[in-house]
CSV table of C-alpha atoms in Angstrom, one decimal:
chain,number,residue,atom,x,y,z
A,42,UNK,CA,-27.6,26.4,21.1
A,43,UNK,CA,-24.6,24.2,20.6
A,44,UNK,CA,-24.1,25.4,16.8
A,45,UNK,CA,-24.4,28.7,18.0
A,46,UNK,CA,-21.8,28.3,20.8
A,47,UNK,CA,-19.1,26.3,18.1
A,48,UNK,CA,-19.7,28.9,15.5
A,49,UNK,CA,-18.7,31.7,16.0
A,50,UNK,CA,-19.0,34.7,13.4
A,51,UNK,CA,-16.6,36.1,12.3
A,52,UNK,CA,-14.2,33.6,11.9
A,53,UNK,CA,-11.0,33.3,14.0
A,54,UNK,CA,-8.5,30.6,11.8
A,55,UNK,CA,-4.9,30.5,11.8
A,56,UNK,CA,-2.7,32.2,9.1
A,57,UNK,CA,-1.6,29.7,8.3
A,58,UNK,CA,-3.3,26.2,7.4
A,59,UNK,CA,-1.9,23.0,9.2
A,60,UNK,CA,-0.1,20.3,7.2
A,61,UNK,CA,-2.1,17.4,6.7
A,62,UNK,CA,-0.7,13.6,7.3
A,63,UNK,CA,-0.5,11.9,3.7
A,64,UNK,CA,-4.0,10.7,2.7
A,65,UNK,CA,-6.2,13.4,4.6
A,66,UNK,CA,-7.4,16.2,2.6
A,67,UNK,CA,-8.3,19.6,3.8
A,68,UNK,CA,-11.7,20.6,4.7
A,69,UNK,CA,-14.0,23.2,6.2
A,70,UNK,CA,-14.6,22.4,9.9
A,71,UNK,CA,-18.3,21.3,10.9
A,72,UNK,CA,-19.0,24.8,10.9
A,73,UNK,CA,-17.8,25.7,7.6
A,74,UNK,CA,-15.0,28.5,9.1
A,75,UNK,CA,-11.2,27.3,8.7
A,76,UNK,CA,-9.7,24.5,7.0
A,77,UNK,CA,-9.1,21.6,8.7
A,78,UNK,CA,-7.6,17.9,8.1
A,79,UNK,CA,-9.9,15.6,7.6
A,80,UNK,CA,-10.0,12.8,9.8
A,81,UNK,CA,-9.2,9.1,8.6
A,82,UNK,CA,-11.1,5.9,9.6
A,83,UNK,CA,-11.0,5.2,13.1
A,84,UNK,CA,-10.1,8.6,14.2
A,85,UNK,CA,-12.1,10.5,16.8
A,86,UNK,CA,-14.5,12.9,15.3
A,87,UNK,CA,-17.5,15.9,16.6
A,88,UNK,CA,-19.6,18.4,15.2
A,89,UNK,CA,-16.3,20.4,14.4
A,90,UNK,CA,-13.6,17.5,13.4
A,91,UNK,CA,-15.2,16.1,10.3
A,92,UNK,CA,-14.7,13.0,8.6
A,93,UNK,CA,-13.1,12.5,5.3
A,94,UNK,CA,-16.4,12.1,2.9
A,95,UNK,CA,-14.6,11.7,0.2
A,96,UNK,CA,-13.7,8.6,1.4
A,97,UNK,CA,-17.1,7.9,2.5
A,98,UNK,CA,-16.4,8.4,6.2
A,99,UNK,CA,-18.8,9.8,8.6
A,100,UNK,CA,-18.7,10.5,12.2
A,101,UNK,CA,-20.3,7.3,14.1
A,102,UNK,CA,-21.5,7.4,17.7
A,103,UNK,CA,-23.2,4.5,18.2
A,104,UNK,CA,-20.4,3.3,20.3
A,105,UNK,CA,-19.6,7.0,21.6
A,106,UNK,CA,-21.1,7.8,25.2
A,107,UNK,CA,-23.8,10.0,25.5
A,108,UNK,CA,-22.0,14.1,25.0
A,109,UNK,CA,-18.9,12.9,23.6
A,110,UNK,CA,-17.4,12.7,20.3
A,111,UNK,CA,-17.5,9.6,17.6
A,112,UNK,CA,-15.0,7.5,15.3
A,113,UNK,CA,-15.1,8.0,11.9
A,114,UNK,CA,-16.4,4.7,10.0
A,115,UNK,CA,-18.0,3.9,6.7
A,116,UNK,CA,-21.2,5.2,6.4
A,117,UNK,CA,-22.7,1.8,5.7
A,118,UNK,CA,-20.4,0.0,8.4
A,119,UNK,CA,-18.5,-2.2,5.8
A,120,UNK,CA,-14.6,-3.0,6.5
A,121,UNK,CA,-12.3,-1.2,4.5
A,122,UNK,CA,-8.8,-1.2,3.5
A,123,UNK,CA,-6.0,1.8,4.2
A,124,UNK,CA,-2.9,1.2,2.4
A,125,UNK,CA,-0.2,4.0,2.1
A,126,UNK,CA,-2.8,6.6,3.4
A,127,UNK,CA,-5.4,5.7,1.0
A,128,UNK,CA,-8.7,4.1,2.0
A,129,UNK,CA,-10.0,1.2,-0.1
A,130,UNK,CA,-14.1,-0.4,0.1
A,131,UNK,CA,-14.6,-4.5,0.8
A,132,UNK,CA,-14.0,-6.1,-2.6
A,133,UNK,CA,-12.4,-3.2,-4.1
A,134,UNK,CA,-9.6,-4.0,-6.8
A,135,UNK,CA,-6.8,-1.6,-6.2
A,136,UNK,CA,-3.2,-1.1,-8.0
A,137,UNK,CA,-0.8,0.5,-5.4
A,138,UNK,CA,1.7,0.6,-8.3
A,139,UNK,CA,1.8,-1.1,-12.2
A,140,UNK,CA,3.6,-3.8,-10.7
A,141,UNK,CA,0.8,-5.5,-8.4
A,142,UNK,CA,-2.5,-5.7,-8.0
A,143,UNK,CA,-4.4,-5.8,-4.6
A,144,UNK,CA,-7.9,-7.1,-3.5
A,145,UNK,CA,-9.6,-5.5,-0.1
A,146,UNK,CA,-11.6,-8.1,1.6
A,147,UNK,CA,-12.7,-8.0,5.2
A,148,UNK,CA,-10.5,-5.4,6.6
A,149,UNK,CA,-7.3,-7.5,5.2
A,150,UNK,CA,-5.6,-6.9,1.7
A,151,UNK,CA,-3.6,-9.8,-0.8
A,152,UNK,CA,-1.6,-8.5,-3.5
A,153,UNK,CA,-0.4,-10.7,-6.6
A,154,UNK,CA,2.4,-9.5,-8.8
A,155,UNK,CA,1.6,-7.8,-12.3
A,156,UNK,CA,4.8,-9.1,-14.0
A,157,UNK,CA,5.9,-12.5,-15.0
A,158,UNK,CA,8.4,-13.9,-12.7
A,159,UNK,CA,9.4,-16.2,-15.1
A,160,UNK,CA,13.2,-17.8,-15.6
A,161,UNK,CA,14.7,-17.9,-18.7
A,162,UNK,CA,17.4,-20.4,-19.7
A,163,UNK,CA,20.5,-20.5,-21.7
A,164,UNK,CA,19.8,-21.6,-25.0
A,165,UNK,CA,22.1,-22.0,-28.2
A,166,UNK,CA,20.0,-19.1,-29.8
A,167,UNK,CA,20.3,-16.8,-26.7
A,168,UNK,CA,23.6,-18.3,-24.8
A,169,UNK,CA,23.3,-14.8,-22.1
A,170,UNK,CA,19.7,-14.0,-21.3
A,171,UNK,CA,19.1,-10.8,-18.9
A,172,UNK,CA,16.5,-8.7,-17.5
A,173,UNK,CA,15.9,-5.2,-18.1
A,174,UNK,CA,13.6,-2.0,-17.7
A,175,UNK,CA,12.6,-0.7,-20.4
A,176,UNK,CA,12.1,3.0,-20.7
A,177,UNK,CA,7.9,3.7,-21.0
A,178,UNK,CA,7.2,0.2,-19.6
A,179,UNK,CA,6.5,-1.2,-16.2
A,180,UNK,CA,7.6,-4.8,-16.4
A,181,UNK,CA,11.1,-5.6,-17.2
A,182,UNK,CA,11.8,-7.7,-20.3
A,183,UNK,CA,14.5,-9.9,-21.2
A,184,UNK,CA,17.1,-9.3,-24.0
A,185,UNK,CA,19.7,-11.4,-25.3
A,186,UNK,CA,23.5,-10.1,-24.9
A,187,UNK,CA,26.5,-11.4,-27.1
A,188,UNK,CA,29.2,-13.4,-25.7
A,189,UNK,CA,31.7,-10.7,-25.7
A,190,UNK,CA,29.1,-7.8,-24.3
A,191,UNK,CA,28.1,-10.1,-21.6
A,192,UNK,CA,31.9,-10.7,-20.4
A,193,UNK,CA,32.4,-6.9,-20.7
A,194,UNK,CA,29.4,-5.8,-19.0
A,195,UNK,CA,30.3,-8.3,-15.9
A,196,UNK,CA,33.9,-9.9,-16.3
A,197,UNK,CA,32.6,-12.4,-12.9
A,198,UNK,CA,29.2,-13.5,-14.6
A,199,UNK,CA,28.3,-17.0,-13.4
A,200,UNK,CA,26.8,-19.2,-16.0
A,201,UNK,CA,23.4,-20.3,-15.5
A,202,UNK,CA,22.4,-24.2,-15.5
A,203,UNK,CA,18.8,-25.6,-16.2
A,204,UNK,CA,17.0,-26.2,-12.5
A,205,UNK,CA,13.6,-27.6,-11.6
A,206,UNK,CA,11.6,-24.3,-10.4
A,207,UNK,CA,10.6,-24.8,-6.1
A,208,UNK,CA,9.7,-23.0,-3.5
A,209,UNK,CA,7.8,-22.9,-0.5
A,210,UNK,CA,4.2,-21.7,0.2
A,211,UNK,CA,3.8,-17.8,1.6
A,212,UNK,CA,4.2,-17.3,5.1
A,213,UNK,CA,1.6,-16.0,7.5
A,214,UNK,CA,1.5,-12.1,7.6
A,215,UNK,CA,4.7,-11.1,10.1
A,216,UNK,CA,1.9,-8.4,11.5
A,217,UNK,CA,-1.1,-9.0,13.6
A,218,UNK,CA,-2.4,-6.0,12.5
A,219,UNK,CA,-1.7,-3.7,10.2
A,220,UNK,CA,1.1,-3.7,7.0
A,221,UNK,CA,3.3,-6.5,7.1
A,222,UNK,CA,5.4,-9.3,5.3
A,223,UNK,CA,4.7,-12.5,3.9
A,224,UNK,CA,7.9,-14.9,2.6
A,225,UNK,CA,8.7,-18.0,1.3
A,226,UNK,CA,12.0,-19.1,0.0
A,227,UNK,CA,12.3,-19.6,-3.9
A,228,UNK,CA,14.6,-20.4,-6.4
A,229,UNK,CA,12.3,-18.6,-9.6
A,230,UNK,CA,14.7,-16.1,-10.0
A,231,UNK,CA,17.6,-15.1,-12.8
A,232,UNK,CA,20.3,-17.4,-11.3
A,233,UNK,CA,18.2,-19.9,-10.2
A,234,UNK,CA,19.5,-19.8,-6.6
A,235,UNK,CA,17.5,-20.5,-3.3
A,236,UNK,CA,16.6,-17.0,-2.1
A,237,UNK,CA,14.2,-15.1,0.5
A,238,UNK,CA,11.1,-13.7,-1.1
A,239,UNK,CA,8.7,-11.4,0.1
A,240,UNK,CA,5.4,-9.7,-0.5
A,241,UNK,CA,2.8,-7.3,1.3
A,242,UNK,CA,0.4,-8.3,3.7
A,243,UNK,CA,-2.2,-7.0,5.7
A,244,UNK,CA,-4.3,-9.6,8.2
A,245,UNK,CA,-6.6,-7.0,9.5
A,246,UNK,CA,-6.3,-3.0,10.3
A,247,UNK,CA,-4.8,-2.2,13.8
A,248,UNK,CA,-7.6,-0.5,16.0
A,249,UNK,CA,-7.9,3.1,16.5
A,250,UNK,CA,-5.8,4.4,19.2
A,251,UNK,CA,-8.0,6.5,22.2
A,252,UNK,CA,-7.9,10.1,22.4
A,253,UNK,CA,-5.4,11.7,24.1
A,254,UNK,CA,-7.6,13.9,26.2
A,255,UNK,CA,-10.9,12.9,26.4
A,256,UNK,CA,-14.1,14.9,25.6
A,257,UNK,CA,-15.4,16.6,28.6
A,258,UNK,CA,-19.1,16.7,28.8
């Protein structure tokens, strides 16, 4: 009786189909009529607001009172990840971009970088060392400029002196919840100088805000 009352035939859908958030798809409603977005993990969900499967969500009312909707969660329960819209499994490896690499574990995420952060000194053989990105390739690589290209390309250049690399450990995450900064202050960088670092963090995902209007039953 409640299928029957939800779906109606024919079907009455908007012209056109609603813009999506980034990360939820489009779907068929519960009743397989008009397109709908998906809902994302932790979102409230019923027969008709579907969860995202291909992210393996599904609409949980274990902790949903009796006649009202669910949440969406991972079919199996296990904590998951959401970074930039996208939903990652515990223990997944992830690479938001060529540059880092993320791990998912317990609801949090730690990234490391994917390119050396390495110094390289003035020698006799290669008196101007700089960095550079190189067309095709993610990680910048250093090249070795002439005397006379390296006062034309910067006539204020600073020359760089041998220093013993330190730095501080990573900060706690800046967030509770949710996307946030770690930093430490370093001097691994071209110039050798004492400088602010940071790096993504994530301590925990930020619980699902309530409906607006709750279900009446």
């Amino acid at each position: 009786q409640v299928c029957a009352q939800l779906c109606r035939r024919p079907c009455y859908c908007p012209w056109v189909p609603p813009r999506c958030p980034r990360g939820s798809p489009l779907v068929l409603d519960g009743c397989g009529c008009c397109k709908i977005c998906a809902r994302r993990l932790g979102e409230p969900c019923d027969f008709l607001h579907v969860c995202d499967q291909s992210q393996g969500l599904v609409c949980d009312y274990s902790s949903a009172p009796a006649g009202t909707g669910g949440t969406c969660n991972f079919e199996d329960d296990e904590e998951g990840c959401e970074v930039n819209g996208r939903l990652y499994r515990d223990g997944e490896v992830f690479q938001p971009s060529c540059k880092i690499q993320c791990h998912c574990l317990d609801g949090g995420f730690t990234c490391i970088p994917l390119c050396q952060e390495d110094v390289r000194l003035p020698t006799p053989d290669c008196p101007y060392p700089r960095r550079v990105e190189i067309p095709g390739k993610c990680c910048p690589e250093w090249i070795c400029e002439a005397q006379d290209q390296h006062l034309l390309r910067d006539a204020r250049a600073v020359p760089r002196y041998p220093c013993q690399e330190w730095g501080t450990e990573w900060s706690a995450c800046s967030a509770t919840c949710g996307l946030g900064f770690a930093t430490r202050v370093s001097n691994q960088n071209r110039l050798c100088r004492l400088e602010t670092q940071r790096r993504l963090c994530m301590a925990r995902p930020c619980p699902a805000l309530p409906a607006a209007f709750p279900a009446v039953s």
